[in-house]
Each structure stands twice: as C-alpha cells, then as structure tokens.
mmCIF file of C-alpha atoms and ligand atoms in Angstrom:
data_model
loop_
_atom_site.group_PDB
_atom_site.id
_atom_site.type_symbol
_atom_site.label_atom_id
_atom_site.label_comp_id
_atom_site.label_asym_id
_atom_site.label_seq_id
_atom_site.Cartn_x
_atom_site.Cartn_y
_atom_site.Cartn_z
ATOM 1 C CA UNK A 1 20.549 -9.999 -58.215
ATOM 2 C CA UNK A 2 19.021 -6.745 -57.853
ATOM 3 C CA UNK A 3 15.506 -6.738 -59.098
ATOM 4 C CA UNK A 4 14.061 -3.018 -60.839
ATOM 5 C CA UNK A 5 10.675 -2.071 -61.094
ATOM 6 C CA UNK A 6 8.924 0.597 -63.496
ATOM 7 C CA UNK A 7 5.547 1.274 -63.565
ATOM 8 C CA UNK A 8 3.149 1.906 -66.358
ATOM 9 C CA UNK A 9 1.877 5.399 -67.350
ATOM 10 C CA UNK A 10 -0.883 3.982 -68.960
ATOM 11 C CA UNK A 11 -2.819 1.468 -66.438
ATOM 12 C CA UNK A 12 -4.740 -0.550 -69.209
ATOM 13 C CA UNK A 13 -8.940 -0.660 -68.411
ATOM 14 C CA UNK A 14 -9.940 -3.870 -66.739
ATOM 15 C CA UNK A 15 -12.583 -5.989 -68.478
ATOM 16 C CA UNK A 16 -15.919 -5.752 -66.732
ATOM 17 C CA UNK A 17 -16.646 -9.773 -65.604
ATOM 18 C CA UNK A 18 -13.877 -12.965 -65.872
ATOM 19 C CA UNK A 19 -12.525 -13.255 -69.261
ATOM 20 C CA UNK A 20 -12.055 -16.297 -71.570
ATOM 21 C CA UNK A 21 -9.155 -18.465 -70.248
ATOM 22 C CA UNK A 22 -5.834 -16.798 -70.907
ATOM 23 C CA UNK A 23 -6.906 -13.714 -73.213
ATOM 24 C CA UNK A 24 -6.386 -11.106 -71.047
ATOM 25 C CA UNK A 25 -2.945 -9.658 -68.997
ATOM 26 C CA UNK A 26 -2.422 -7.336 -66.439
ATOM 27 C CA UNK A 27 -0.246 -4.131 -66.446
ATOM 28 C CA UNK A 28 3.231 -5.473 -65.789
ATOM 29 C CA UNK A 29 5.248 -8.455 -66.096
ATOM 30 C CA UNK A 30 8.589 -9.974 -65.228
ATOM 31 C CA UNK A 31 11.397 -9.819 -67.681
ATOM 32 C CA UNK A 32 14.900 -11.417 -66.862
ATOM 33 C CA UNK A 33 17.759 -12.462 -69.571
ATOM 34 C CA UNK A 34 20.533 -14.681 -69.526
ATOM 35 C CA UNK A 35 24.151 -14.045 -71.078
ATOM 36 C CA UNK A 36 27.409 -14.314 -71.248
ATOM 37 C CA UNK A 37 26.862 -16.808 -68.258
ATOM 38 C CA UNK A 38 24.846 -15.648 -65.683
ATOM 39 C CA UNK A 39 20.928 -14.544 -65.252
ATOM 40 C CA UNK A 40 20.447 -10.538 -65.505
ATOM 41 C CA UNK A 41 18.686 -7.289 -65.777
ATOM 42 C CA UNK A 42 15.827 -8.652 -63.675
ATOM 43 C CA UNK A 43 13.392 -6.085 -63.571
ATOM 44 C CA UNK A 44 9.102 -5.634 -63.207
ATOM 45 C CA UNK A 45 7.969 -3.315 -66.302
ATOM 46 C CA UNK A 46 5.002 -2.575 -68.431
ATOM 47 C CA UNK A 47 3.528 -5.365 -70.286
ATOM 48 C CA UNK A 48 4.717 -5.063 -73.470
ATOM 49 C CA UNK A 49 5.338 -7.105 -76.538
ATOM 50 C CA UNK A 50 9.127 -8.267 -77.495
ATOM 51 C CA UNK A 51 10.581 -7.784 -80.536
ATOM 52 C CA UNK A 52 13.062 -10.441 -81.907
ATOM 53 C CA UNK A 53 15.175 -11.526 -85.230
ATOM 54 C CA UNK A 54 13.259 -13.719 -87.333
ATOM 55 C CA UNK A 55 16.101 -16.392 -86.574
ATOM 56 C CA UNK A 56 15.854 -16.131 -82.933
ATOM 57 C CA UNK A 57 16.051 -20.079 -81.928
ATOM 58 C CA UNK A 58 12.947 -20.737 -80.148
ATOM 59 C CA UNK A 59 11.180 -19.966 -83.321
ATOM 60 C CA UNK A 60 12.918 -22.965 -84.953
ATOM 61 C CA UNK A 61 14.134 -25.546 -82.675
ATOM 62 C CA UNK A 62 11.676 -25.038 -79.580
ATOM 63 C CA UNK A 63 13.655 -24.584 -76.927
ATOM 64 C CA UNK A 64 11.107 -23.485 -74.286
ATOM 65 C CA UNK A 65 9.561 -24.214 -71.205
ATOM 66 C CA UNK A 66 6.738 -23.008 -69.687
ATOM 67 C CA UNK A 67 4.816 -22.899 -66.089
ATOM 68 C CA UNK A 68 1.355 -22.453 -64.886
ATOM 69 C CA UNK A 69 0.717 -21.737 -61.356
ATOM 70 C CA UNK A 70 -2.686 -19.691 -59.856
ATOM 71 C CA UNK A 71 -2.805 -16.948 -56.880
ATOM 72 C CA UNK A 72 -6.014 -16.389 -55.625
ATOM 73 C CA UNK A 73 -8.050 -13.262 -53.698
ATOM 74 C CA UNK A 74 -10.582 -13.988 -51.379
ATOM 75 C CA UNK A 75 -13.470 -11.214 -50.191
ATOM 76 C CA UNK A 76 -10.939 -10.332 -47.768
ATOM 77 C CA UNK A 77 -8.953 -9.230 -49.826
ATOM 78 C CA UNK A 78 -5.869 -11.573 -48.952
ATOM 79 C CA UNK A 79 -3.653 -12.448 -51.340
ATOM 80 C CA UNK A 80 -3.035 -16.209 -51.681
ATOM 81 C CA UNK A 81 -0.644 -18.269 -53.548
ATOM 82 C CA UNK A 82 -0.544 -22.167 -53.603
ATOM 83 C CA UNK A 83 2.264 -24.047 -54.045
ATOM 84 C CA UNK A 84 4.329 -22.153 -55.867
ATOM 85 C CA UNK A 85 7.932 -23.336 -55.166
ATOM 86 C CA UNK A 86 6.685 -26.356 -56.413
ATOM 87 C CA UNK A 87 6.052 -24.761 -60.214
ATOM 88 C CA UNK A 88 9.789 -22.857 -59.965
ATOM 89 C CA UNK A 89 11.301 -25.990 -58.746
ATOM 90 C CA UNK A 90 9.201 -28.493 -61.808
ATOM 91 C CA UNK A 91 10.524 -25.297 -64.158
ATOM 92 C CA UNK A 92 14.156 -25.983 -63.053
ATOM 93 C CA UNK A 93 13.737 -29.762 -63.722
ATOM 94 C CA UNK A 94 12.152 -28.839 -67.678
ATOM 95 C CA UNK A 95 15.184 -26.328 -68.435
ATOM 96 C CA UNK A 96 17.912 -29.495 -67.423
ATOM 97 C CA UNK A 97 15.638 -31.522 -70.241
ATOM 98 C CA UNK A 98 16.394 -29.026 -73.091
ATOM 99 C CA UNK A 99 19.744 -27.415 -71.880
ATOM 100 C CA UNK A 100 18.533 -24.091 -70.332
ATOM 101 C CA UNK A 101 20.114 -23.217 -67.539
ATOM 102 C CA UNK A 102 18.968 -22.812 -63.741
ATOM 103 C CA UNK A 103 17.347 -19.948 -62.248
ATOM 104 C CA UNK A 104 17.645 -19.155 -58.736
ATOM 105 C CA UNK A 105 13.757 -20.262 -57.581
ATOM 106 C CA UNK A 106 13.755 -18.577 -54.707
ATOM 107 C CA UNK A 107 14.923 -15.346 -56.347
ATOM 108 C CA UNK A 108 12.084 -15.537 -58.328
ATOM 109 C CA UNK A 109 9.574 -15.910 -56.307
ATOM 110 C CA UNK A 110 10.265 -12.893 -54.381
ATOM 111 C CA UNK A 111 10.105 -10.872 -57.935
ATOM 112 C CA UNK A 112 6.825 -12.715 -58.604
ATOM 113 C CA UNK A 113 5.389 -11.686 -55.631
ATOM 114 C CA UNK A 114 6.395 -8.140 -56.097
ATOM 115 C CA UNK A 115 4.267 -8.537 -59.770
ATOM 116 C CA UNK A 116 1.478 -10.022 -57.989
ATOM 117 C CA UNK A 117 1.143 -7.553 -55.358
ATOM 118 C CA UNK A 118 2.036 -4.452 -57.638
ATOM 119 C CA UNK A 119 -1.084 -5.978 -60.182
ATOM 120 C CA UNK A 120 -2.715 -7.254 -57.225
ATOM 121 C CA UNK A 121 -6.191 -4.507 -58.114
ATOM 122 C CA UNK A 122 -6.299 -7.491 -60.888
ATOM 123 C CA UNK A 123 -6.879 -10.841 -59.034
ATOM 124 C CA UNK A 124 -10.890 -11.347 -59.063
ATOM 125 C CA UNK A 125 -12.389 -12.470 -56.178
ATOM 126 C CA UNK A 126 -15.343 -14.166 -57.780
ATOM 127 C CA UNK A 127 -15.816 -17.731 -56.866
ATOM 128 C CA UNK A 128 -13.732 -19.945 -59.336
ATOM 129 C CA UNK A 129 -11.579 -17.102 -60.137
ATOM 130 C CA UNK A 130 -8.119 -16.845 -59.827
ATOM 131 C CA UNK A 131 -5.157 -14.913 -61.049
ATOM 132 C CA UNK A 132 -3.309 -17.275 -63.339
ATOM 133 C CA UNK A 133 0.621 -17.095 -63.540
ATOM 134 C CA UNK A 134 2.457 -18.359 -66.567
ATOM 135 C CA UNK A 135 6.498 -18.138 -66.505
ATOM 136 C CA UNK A 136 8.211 -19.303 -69.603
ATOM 137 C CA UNK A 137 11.549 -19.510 -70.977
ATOM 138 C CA UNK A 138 12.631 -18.999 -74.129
ATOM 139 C CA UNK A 139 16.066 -19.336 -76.097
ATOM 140 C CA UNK A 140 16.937 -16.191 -77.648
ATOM 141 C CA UNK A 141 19.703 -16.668 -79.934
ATOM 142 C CA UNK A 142 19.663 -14.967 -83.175
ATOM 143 C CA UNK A 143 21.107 -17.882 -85.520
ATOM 144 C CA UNK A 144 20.606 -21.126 -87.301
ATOM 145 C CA UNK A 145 22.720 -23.647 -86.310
ATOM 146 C CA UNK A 146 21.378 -26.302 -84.155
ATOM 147 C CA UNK A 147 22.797 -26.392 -80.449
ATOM 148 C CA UNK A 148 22.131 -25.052 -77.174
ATOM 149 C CA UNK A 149 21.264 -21.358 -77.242
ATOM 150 C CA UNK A 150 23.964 -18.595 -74.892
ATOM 151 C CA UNK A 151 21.052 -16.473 -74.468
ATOM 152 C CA UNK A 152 17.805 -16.790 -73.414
ATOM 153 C CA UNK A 153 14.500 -14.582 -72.177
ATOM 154 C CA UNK A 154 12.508 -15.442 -68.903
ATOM 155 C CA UNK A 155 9.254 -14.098 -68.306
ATOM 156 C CA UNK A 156 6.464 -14.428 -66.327
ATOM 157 C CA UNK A 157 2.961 -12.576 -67.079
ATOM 158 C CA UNK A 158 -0.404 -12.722 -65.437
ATOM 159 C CA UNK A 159 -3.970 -13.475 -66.409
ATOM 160 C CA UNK A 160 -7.045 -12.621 -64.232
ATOM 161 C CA UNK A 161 -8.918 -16.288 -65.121
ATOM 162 C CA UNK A 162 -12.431 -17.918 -64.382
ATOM 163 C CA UNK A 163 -12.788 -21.867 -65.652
ATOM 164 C CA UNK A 164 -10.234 -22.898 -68.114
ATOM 165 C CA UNK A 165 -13.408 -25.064 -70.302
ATOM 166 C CA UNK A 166 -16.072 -22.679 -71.885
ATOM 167 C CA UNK A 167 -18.580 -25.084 -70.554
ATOM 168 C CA UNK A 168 -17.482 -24.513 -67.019
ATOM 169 C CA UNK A 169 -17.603 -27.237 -64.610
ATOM 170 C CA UNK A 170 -19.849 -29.743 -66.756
ATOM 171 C CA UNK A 171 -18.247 -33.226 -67.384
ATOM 172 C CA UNK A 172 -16.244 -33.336 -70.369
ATOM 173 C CA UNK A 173 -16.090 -36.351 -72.966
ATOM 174 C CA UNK A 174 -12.919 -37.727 -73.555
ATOM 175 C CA UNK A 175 -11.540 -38.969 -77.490
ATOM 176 C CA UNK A 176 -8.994 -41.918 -76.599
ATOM 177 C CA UNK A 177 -6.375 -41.565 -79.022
ATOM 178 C CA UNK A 178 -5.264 -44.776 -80.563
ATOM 179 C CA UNK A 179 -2.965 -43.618 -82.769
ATOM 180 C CA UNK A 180 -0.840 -40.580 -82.484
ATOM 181 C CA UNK A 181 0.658 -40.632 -79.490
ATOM 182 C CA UNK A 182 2.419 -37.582 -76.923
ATOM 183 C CA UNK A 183 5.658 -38.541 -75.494
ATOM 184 C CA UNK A 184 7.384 -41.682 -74.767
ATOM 185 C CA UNK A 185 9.697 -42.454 -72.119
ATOM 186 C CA UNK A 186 13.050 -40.565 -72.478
ATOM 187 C CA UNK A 187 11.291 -38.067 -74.292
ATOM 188 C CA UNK A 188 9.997 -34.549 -72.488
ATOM 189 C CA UNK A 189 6.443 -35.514 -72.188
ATOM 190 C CA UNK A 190 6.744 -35.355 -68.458
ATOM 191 C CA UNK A 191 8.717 -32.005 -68.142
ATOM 192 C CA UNK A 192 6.625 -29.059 -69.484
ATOM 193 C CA UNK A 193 8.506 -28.384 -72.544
ATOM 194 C CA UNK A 194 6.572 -26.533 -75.333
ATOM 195 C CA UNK A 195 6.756 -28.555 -77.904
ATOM 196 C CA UNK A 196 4.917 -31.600 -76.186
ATOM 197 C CA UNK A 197 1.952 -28.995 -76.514
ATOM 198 C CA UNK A 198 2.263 -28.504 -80.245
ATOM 199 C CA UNK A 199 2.915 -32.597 -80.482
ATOM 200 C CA UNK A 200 -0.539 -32.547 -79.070
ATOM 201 C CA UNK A 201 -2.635 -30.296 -80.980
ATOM 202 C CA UNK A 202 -3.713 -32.522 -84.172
ATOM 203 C CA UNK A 203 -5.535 -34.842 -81.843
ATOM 204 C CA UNK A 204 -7.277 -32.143 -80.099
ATOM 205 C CA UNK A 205 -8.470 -31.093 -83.428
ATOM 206 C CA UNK A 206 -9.874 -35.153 -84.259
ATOM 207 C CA UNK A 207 -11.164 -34.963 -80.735
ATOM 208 C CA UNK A 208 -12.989 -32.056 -81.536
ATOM 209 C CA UNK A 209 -14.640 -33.144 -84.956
ATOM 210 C CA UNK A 210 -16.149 -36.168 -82.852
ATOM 211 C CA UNK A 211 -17.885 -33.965 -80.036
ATOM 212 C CA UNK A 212 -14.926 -34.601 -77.553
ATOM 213 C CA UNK A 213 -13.329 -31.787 -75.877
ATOM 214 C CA UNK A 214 -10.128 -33.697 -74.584
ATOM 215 C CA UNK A 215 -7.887 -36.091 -75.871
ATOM 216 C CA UNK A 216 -7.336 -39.259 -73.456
ATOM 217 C CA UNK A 217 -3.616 -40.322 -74.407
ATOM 218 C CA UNK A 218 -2.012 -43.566 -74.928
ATOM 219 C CA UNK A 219 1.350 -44.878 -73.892
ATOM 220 C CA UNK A 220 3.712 -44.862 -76.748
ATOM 221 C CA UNK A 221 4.738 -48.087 -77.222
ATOM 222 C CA UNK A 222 1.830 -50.453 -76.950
ATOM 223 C CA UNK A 223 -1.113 -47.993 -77.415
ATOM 224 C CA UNK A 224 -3.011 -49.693 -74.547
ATOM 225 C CA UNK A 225 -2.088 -48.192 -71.014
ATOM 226 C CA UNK A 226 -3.955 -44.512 -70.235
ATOM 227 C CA UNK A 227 -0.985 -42.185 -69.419
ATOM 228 C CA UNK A 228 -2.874 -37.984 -69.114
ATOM 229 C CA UNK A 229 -5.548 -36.089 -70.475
ATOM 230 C CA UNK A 230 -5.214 -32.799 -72.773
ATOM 231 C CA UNK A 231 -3.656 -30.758 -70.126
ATOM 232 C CA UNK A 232 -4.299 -33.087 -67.391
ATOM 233 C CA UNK A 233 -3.824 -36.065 -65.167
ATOM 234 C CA UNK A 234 -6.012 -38.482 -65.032
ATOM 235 C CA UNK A 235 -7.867 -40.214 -62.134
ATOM 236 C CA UNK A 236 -10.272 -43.280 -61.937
ATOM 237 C CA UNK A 237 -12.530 -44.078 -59.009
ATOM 238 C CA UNK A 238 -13.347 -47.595 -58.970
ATOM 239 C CA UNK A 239 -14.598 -49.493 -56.119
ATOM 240 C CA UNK A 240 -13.480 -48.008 -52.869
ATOM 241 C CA UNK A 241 -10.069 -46.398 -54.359
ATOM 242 C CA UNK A 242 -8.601 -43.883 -56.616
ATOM 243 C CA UNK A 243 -6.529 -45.468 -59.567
ATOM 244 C CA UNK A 244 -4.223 -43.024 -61.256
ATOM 245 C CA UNK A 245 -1.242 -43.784 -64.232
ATOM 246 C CA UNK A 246 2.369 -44.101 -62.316
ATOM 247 C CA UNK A 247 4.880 -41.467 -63.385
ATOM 248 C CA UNK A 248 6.971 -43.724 -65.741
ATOM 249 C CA UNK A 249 8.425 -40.867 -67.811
ATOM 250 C CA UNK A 250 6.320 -39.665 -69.958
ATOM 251 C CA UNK A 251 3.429 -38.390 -67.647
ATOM 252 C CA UNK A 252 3.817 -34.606 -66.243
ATOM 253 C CA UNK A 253 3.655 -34.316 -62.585
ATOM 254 C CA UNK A 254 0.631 -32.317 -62.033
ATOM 255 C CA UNK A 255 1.230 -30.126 -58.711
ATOM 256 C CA UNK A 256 -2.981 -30.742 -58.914
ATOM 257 C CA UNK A 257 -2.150 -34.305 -59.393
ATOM 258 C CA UNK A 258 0.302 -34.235 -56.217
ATOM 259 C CA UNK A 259 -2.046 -32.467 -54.010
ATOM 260 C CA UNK A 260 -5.135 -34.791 -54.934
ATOM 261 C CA UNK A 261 -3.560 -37.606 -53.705
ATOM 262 C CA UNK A 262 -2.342 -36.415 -50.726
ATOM 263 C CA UNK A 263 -5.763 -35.098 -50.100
ATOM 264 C CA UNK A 264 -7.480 -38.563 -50.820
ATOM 265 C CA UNK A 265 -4.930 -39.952 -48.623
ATOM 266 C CA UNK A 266 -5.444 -38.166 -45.893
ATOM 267 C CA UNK A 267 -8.992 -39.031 -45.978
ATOM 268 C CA UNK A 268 -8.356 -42.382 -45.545
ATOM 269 C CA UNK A 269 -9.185 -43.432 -49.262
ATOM 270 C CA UNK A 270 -6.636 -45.447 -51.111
ATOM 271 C CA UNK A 271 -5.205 -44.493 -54.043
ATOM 272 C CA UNK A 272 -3.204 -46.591 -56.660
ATOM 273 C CA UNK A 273 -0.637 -45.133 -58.968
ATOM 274 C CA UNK A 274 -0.187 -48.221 -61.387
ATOM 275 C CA UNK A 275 -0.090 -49.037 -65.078
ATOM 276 C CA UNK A 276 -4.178 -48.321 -66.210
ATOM 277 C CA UNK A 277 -4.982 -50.011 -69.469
ATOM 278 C CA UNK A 278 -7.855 -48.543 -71.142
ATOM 279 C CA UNK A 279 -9.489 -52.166 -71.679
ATOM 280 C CA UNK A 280 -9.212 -52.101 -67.893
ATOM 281 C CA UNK A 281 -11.038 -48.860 -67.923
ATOM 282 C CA UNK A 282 -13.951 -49.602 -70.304
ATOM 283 C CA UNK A 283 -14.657 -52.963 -68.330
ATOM 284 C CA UNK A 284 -14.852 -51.229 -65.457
ATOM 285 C CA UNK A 285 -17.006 -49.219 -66.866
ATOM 286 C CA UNK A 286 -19.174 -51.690 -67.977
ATOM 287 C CA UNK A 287 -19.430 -53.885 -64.687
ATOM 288 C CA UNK A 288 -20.281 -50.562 -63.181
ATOM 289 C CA UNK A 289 -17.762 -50.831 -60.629
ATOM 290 C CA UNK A 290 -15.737 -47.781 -62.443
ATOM 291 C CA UNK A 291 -17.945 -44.558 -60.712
ATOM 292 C CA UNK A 292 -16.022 -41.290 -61.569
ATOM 293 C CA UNK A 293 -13.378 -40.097 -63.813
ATOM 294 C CA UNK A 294 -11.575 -36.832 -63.221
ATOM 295 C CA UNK A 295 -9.217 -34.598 -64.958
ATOM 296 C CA UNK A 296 -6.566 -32.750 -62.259
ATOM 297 C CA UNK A 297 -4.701 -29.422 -63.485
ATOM 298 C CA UNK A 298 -3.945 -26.315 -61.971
ATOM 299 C CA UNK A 299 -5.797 -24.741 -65.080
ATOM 300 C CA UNK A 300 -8.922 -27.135 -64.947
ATOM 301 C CA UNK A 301 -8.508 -27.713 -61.155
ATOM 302 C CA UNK A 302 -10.857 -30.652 -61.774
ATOM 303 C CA UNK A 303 -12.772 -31.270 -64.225
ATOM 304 C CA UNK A 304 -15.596 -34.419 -64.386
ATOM 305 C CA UNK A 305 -15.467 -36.543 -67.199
ATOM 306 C CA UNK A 306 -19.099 -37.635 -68.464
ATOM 307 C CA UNK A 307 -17.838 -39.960 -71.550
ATOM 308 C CA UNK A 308 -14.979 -41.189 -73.321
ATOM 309 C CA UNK A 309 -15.117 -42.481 -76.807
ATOM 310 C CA UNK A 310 -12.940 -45.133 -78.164
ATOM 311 C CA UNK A 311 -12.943 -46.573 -81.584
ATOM 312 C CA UNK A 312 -16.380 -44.806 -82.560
ATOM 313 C CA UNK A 313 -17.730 -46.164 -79.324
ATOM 314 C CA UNK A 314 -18.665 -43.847 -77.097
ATOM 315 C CA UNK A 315 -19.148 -44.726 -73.027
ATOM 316 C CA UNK A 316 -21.022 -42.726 -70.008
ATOM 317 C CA UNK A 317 -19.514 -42.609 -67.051
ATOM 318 C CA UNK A 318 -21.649 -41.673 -63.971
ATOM 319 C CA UNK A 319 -24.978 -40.804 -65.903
ATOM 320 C CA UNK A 320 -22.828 -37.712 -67.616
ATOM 321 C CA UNK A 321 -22.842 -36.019 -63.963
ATOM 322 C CA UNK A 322 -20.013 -34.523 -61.716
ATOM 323 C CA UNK A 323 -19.113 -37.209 -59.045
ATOM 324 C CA UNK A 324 -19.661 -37.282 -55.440
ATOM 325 C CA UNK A 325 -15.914 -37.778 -54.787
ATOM 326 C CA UNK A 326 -15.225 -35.602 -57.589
ATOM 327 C CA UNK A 327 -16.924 -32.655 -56.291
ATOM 328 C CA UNK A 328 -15.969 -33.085 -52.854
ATOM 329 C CA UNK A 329 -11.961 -32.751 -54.047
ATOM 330 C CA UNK A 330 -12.686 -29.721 -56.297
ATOM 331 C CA UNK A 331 -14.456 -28.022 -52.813
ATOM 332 C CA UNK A 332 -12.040 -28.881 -50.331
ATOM 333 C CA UNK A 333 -8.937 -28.073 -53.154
ATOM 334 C CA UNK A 334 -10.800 -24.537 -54.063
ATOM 335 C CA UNK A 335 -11.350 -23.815 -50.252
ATOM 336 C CA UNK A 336 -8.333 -24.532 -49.258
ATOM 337 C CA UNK A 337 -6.667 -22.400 -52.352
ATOM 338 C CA UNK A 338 -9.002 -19.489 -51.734
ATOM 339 C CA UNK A 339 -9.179 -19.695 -47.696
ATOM 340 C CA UNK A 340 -12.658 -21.082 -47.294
ATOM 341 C CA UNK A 341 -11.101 -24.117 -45.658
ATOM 342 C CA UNK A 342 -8.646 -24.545 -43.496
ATOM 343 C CA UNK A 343 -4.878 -24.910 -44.965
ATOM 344 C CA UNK A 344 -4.390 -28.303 -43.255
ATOM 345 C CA UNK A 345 -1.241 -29.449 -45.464
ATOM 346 C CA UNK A 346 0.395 -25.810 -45.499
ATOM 347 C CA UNK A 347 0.000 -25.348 -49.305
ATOM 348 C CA UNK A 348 -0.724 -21.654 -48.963
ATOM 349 C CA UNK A 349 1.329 -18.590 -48.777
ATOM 350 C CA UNK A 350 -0.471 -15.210 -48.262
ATOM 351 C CA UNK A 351 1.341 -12.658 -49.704
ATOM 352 C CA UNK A 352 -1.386 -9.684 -48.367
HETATM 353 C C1 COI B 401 -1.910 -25.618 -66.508
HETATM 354 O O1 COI B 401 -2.786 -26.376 -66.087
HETATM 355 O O2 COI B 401 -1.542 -24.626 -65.888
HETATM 356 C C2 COI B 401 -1.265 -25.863 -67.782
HETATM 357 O O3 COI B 401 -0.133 -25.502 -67.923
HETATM 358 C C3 COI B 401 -2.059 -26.474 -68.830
HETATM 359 C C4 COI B 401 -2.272 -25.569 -69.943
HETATM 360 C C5 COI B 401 -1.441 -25.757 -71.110
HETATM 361 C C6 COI B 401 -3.282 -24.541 -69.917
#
C-alpha cells in the first residue's frame, strides 16, 4: 500500500515544559480506512478532528481497540522506539476479539515511523519524558443494526508526555475492589478493547472518594485472587522473588509486564506468575515478608505502591516509599528505553 504524506501549513506552537498526560498532540497523524475489503488511503496529514454520522457504530456498540506504545529522544538527539512490533502485533490479537480485521504490522510501522520522524521537533528530551503513541481502531459504519461493521478508521496520533500520575513517581495507594469486577475469562479484559476501560471507570471514581488513586481488581468469579491494577500489571516482591498474577484470560499482557520479567530474570531473581489471592497479599504484608508492590505499564512505566485499602482497612507497604527493587527496574527499564544503558535484550530501534 502506498502511504501519502501532507504537511501542515499551520505548525501548531509547542507548549513551553511537559504537559499533563495525554492533553496535548503533535502536528500530524496517521489516518488509514478499511472498505469494501481491504485496508486503504493510508496517508500522514494534519491533525485534525473527524467528522462522523451520529449512528456511526463505535458510538453505540464499542467496537474499538486501542494501543499505547512510547518513543523516546535522548540529548543526542536519537530517536528511540521500544518494542513496538510488540504493540502492532497485541493490536492484531484485540481486532480478532471484536471482529476487526488485520492490518499489515509491519506496514505500519514504517508509516509510524515516518509520523515520528516528520513530528520528531516534538519528542522532549527531558528525563521521564517520552513521546507517547496511541493507535486505535474504530468501526465506522453509519447504521444501527448490531453486527460486525464493513468499514472502519485506523489512526494513530502522538503526545509529547512526562509521568502519566500528577503526583509523579510517589507511591500510589491502591482501593481493592470487592465488588464490581473488570473482565472475566472469555471476556476482552486481556485484549485492549475500549470498552474494558469504560467497564472500569465507576471504581476509579469509589477509589477516588477514599484517597486511592488506583483500583486493585479482583478476579471475576470468586472476588479473591488479584488479577491488574487501573492501567496496570501488578507485581509483588516477597521474600527473595517477584510474584505476579498468571495470564488466565482476563489479565492484559503488559509489554512493561513482559519486559520486567525478563529483566528480573536475567538478574538472577525469580519470579512467579501464579494465582495471588489478596488474603495472601495482606498476610504477607503483615508478617513483613511482602517488601514492595509495583504497578508495570508503558504509561506509568512503574509506579510504587505505598498502600492498598481493603474493606475500609487501609495497609502500608514499605513505610509509603519507592522500593529498592522497584527503583532499580524503573532505572535500568528508563535507561535502557532512553539509551542511558546499554540495550542488552535488543528492545530498541533507533529510528534517527
Ligand atoms: C498504556 O499504558 O499505554 C495504556 O494504554 C494505559 C492507559 C489507558 C493510559
């Protein structure tokens, strides 16, 4: 597919300093449709907004899927981008779920790196920045019957980022959620499919009116076994190894996620992926032997949890404080992202 590119004529004025998470998008953005069959008119233009019939299906049935993936700029000015073909390859997986059909991933890529570098003036270069890179697809049918869609919109646009919590890197407490719940298995809770988002939001909201600023969720059918957090996997240090929820099916499988392990592993640490019940976790936390939670996303990166609260009841974990291991993961992860550190799994493409 041949892939057009127009430029602005207005280059929009770049915000002076990082901007909240995800307010803020570059100049141009990546537009492809699908009809009558086959993926077309793939082409690099001005952001701009889209205009569609109020009956346009996503608007009513959801059918939509969504990436996020980071590129980074170091004071060198080289243009790095981490794992990508893992996001296009997860997106492929999440259209199959909800009937929207394959993309050519490679294809894509090469368009997205013709965005990146044609908005490249935009990536910051500030430590803990990053260029953030959301592709989505949505089904753009204009009627109301219920079935797949023939026609759908892919897009990908780009937001120059700094840490996805207001409050930065401090440790963030935790609301266990006992009972609304986020997927189950043979749902789409571990395929990023919109709608698991908007599943999500009224707990964020009860998480919020106790002081929490993430919502620890619980498996489906019994309530007891920790499955992710907010936007995140979860991870549990206890003893001398890393415990983390399996991927049974309704867990997402965080590229962060993927890459932490590997990391730990290659340190030498052992990690579990196993069934976690949250009793386990709060006795743990009691004996003392649990010493460090942490969030993985490629949003968050990682983020330290200080507390959860369950039932009213709320527990510190590590005196509040970013942990040792913790920290050490979010360095090496963020140095090998940005070129600090040396690339030792081959993670990184650099695209200038
Ligand atoms: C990401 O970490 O990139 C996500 O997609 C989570 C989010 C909804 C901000």
């Amino acid at each position: 597919m041949k892939l057009t590119v127009q430029k602005t004529a207005n280059p929009k004025v770049k915000p002076a300093g990082v901007p909240k998470f995800g307010t803020v998008f570059t100049d141009h953005m990546f537009v492809m449709e699908y009809g009558g069959g086959e993926w077309k008119n793939a082409r690099i233009q001005p952001y701009a907004p889209f205009t569609l019939d109020p009956s346009t299906s996503v608007f009513h049935y959801g059918q939509a899927v969504f990436e996020g993936a980071k590129a980074f700029k170091n004071k060198n000015g080289e243009i790095r981008i981490f794992r990508i073909e893992q996001n296009f390859a997860r997106m492929n997986e999440s259209c199959a779920r909800v009937c929207i059909p394959a993309f050519d991933p490679s294809f894509v890529e090469s368009a997205l790196k013709e965005l990146v570098l044609l908005d490249g003036d935009w990536i910051p270069t500030d430590e803990g920045t990053a260029l953030y890179i959301r592709p989505a697809v949505v089904a753009s049918d204009a009627a109301l019957g219920v079935h797949t869609a023939r026609n759908y919109i892919f897009f990908i646009i780009l937001s120059p980022v700094g840490a996805y919590y207001e409050n930065g890197l401090a440790p963030v407490k935790l609301y266990v959620e006992t009972e609304y719940v986020r997927a189950s298995r043979g749902g789409t809770g571990h395929h990023k499919v919109a709608g698991n988002y908007a599943a999500s939001l009224k707990s964020g909201e009860r998480a919020a009116r106790c002081g929490c600023d993430q919502v620890m969720w619980l498996d489906a059918r019994e309530h007891k076994y920790v499955e992710e957090v907010g936007s995140m996997n979860i991870f549990f240090r206890v003893g001398d190894r890393v415990i983390t929820p399996e991927l049974g099916g309704s867990i997402l499988p965080g590229i962060t996620r993927k890459s932490v392990i590997e990391l730990l592993k290659s340190r030498g640490i052992r990690v579990d992926e196993r069934p976690v019940a949250v009793d386990e976790v709060v006795a743990a936390i009691g004996d003392g032997s649990l010493t460090e939670i942490f969030g993985t996303g490629t949003a968050a990166v990682i983020s330290p949890v200080g507390a959860i609260m369950l039932n009213g009841r709320e527990l510190t974990v590590n005196g509040g404080e970013f942990g040792e291991l913790s920290a050490s993961v979010f360095d090496e992860l963020t140095g090998i992202q940005t070129g600090r550190l040396p690339d030792r799994f081959g993670w990184v493409k650099r695209w200038r």
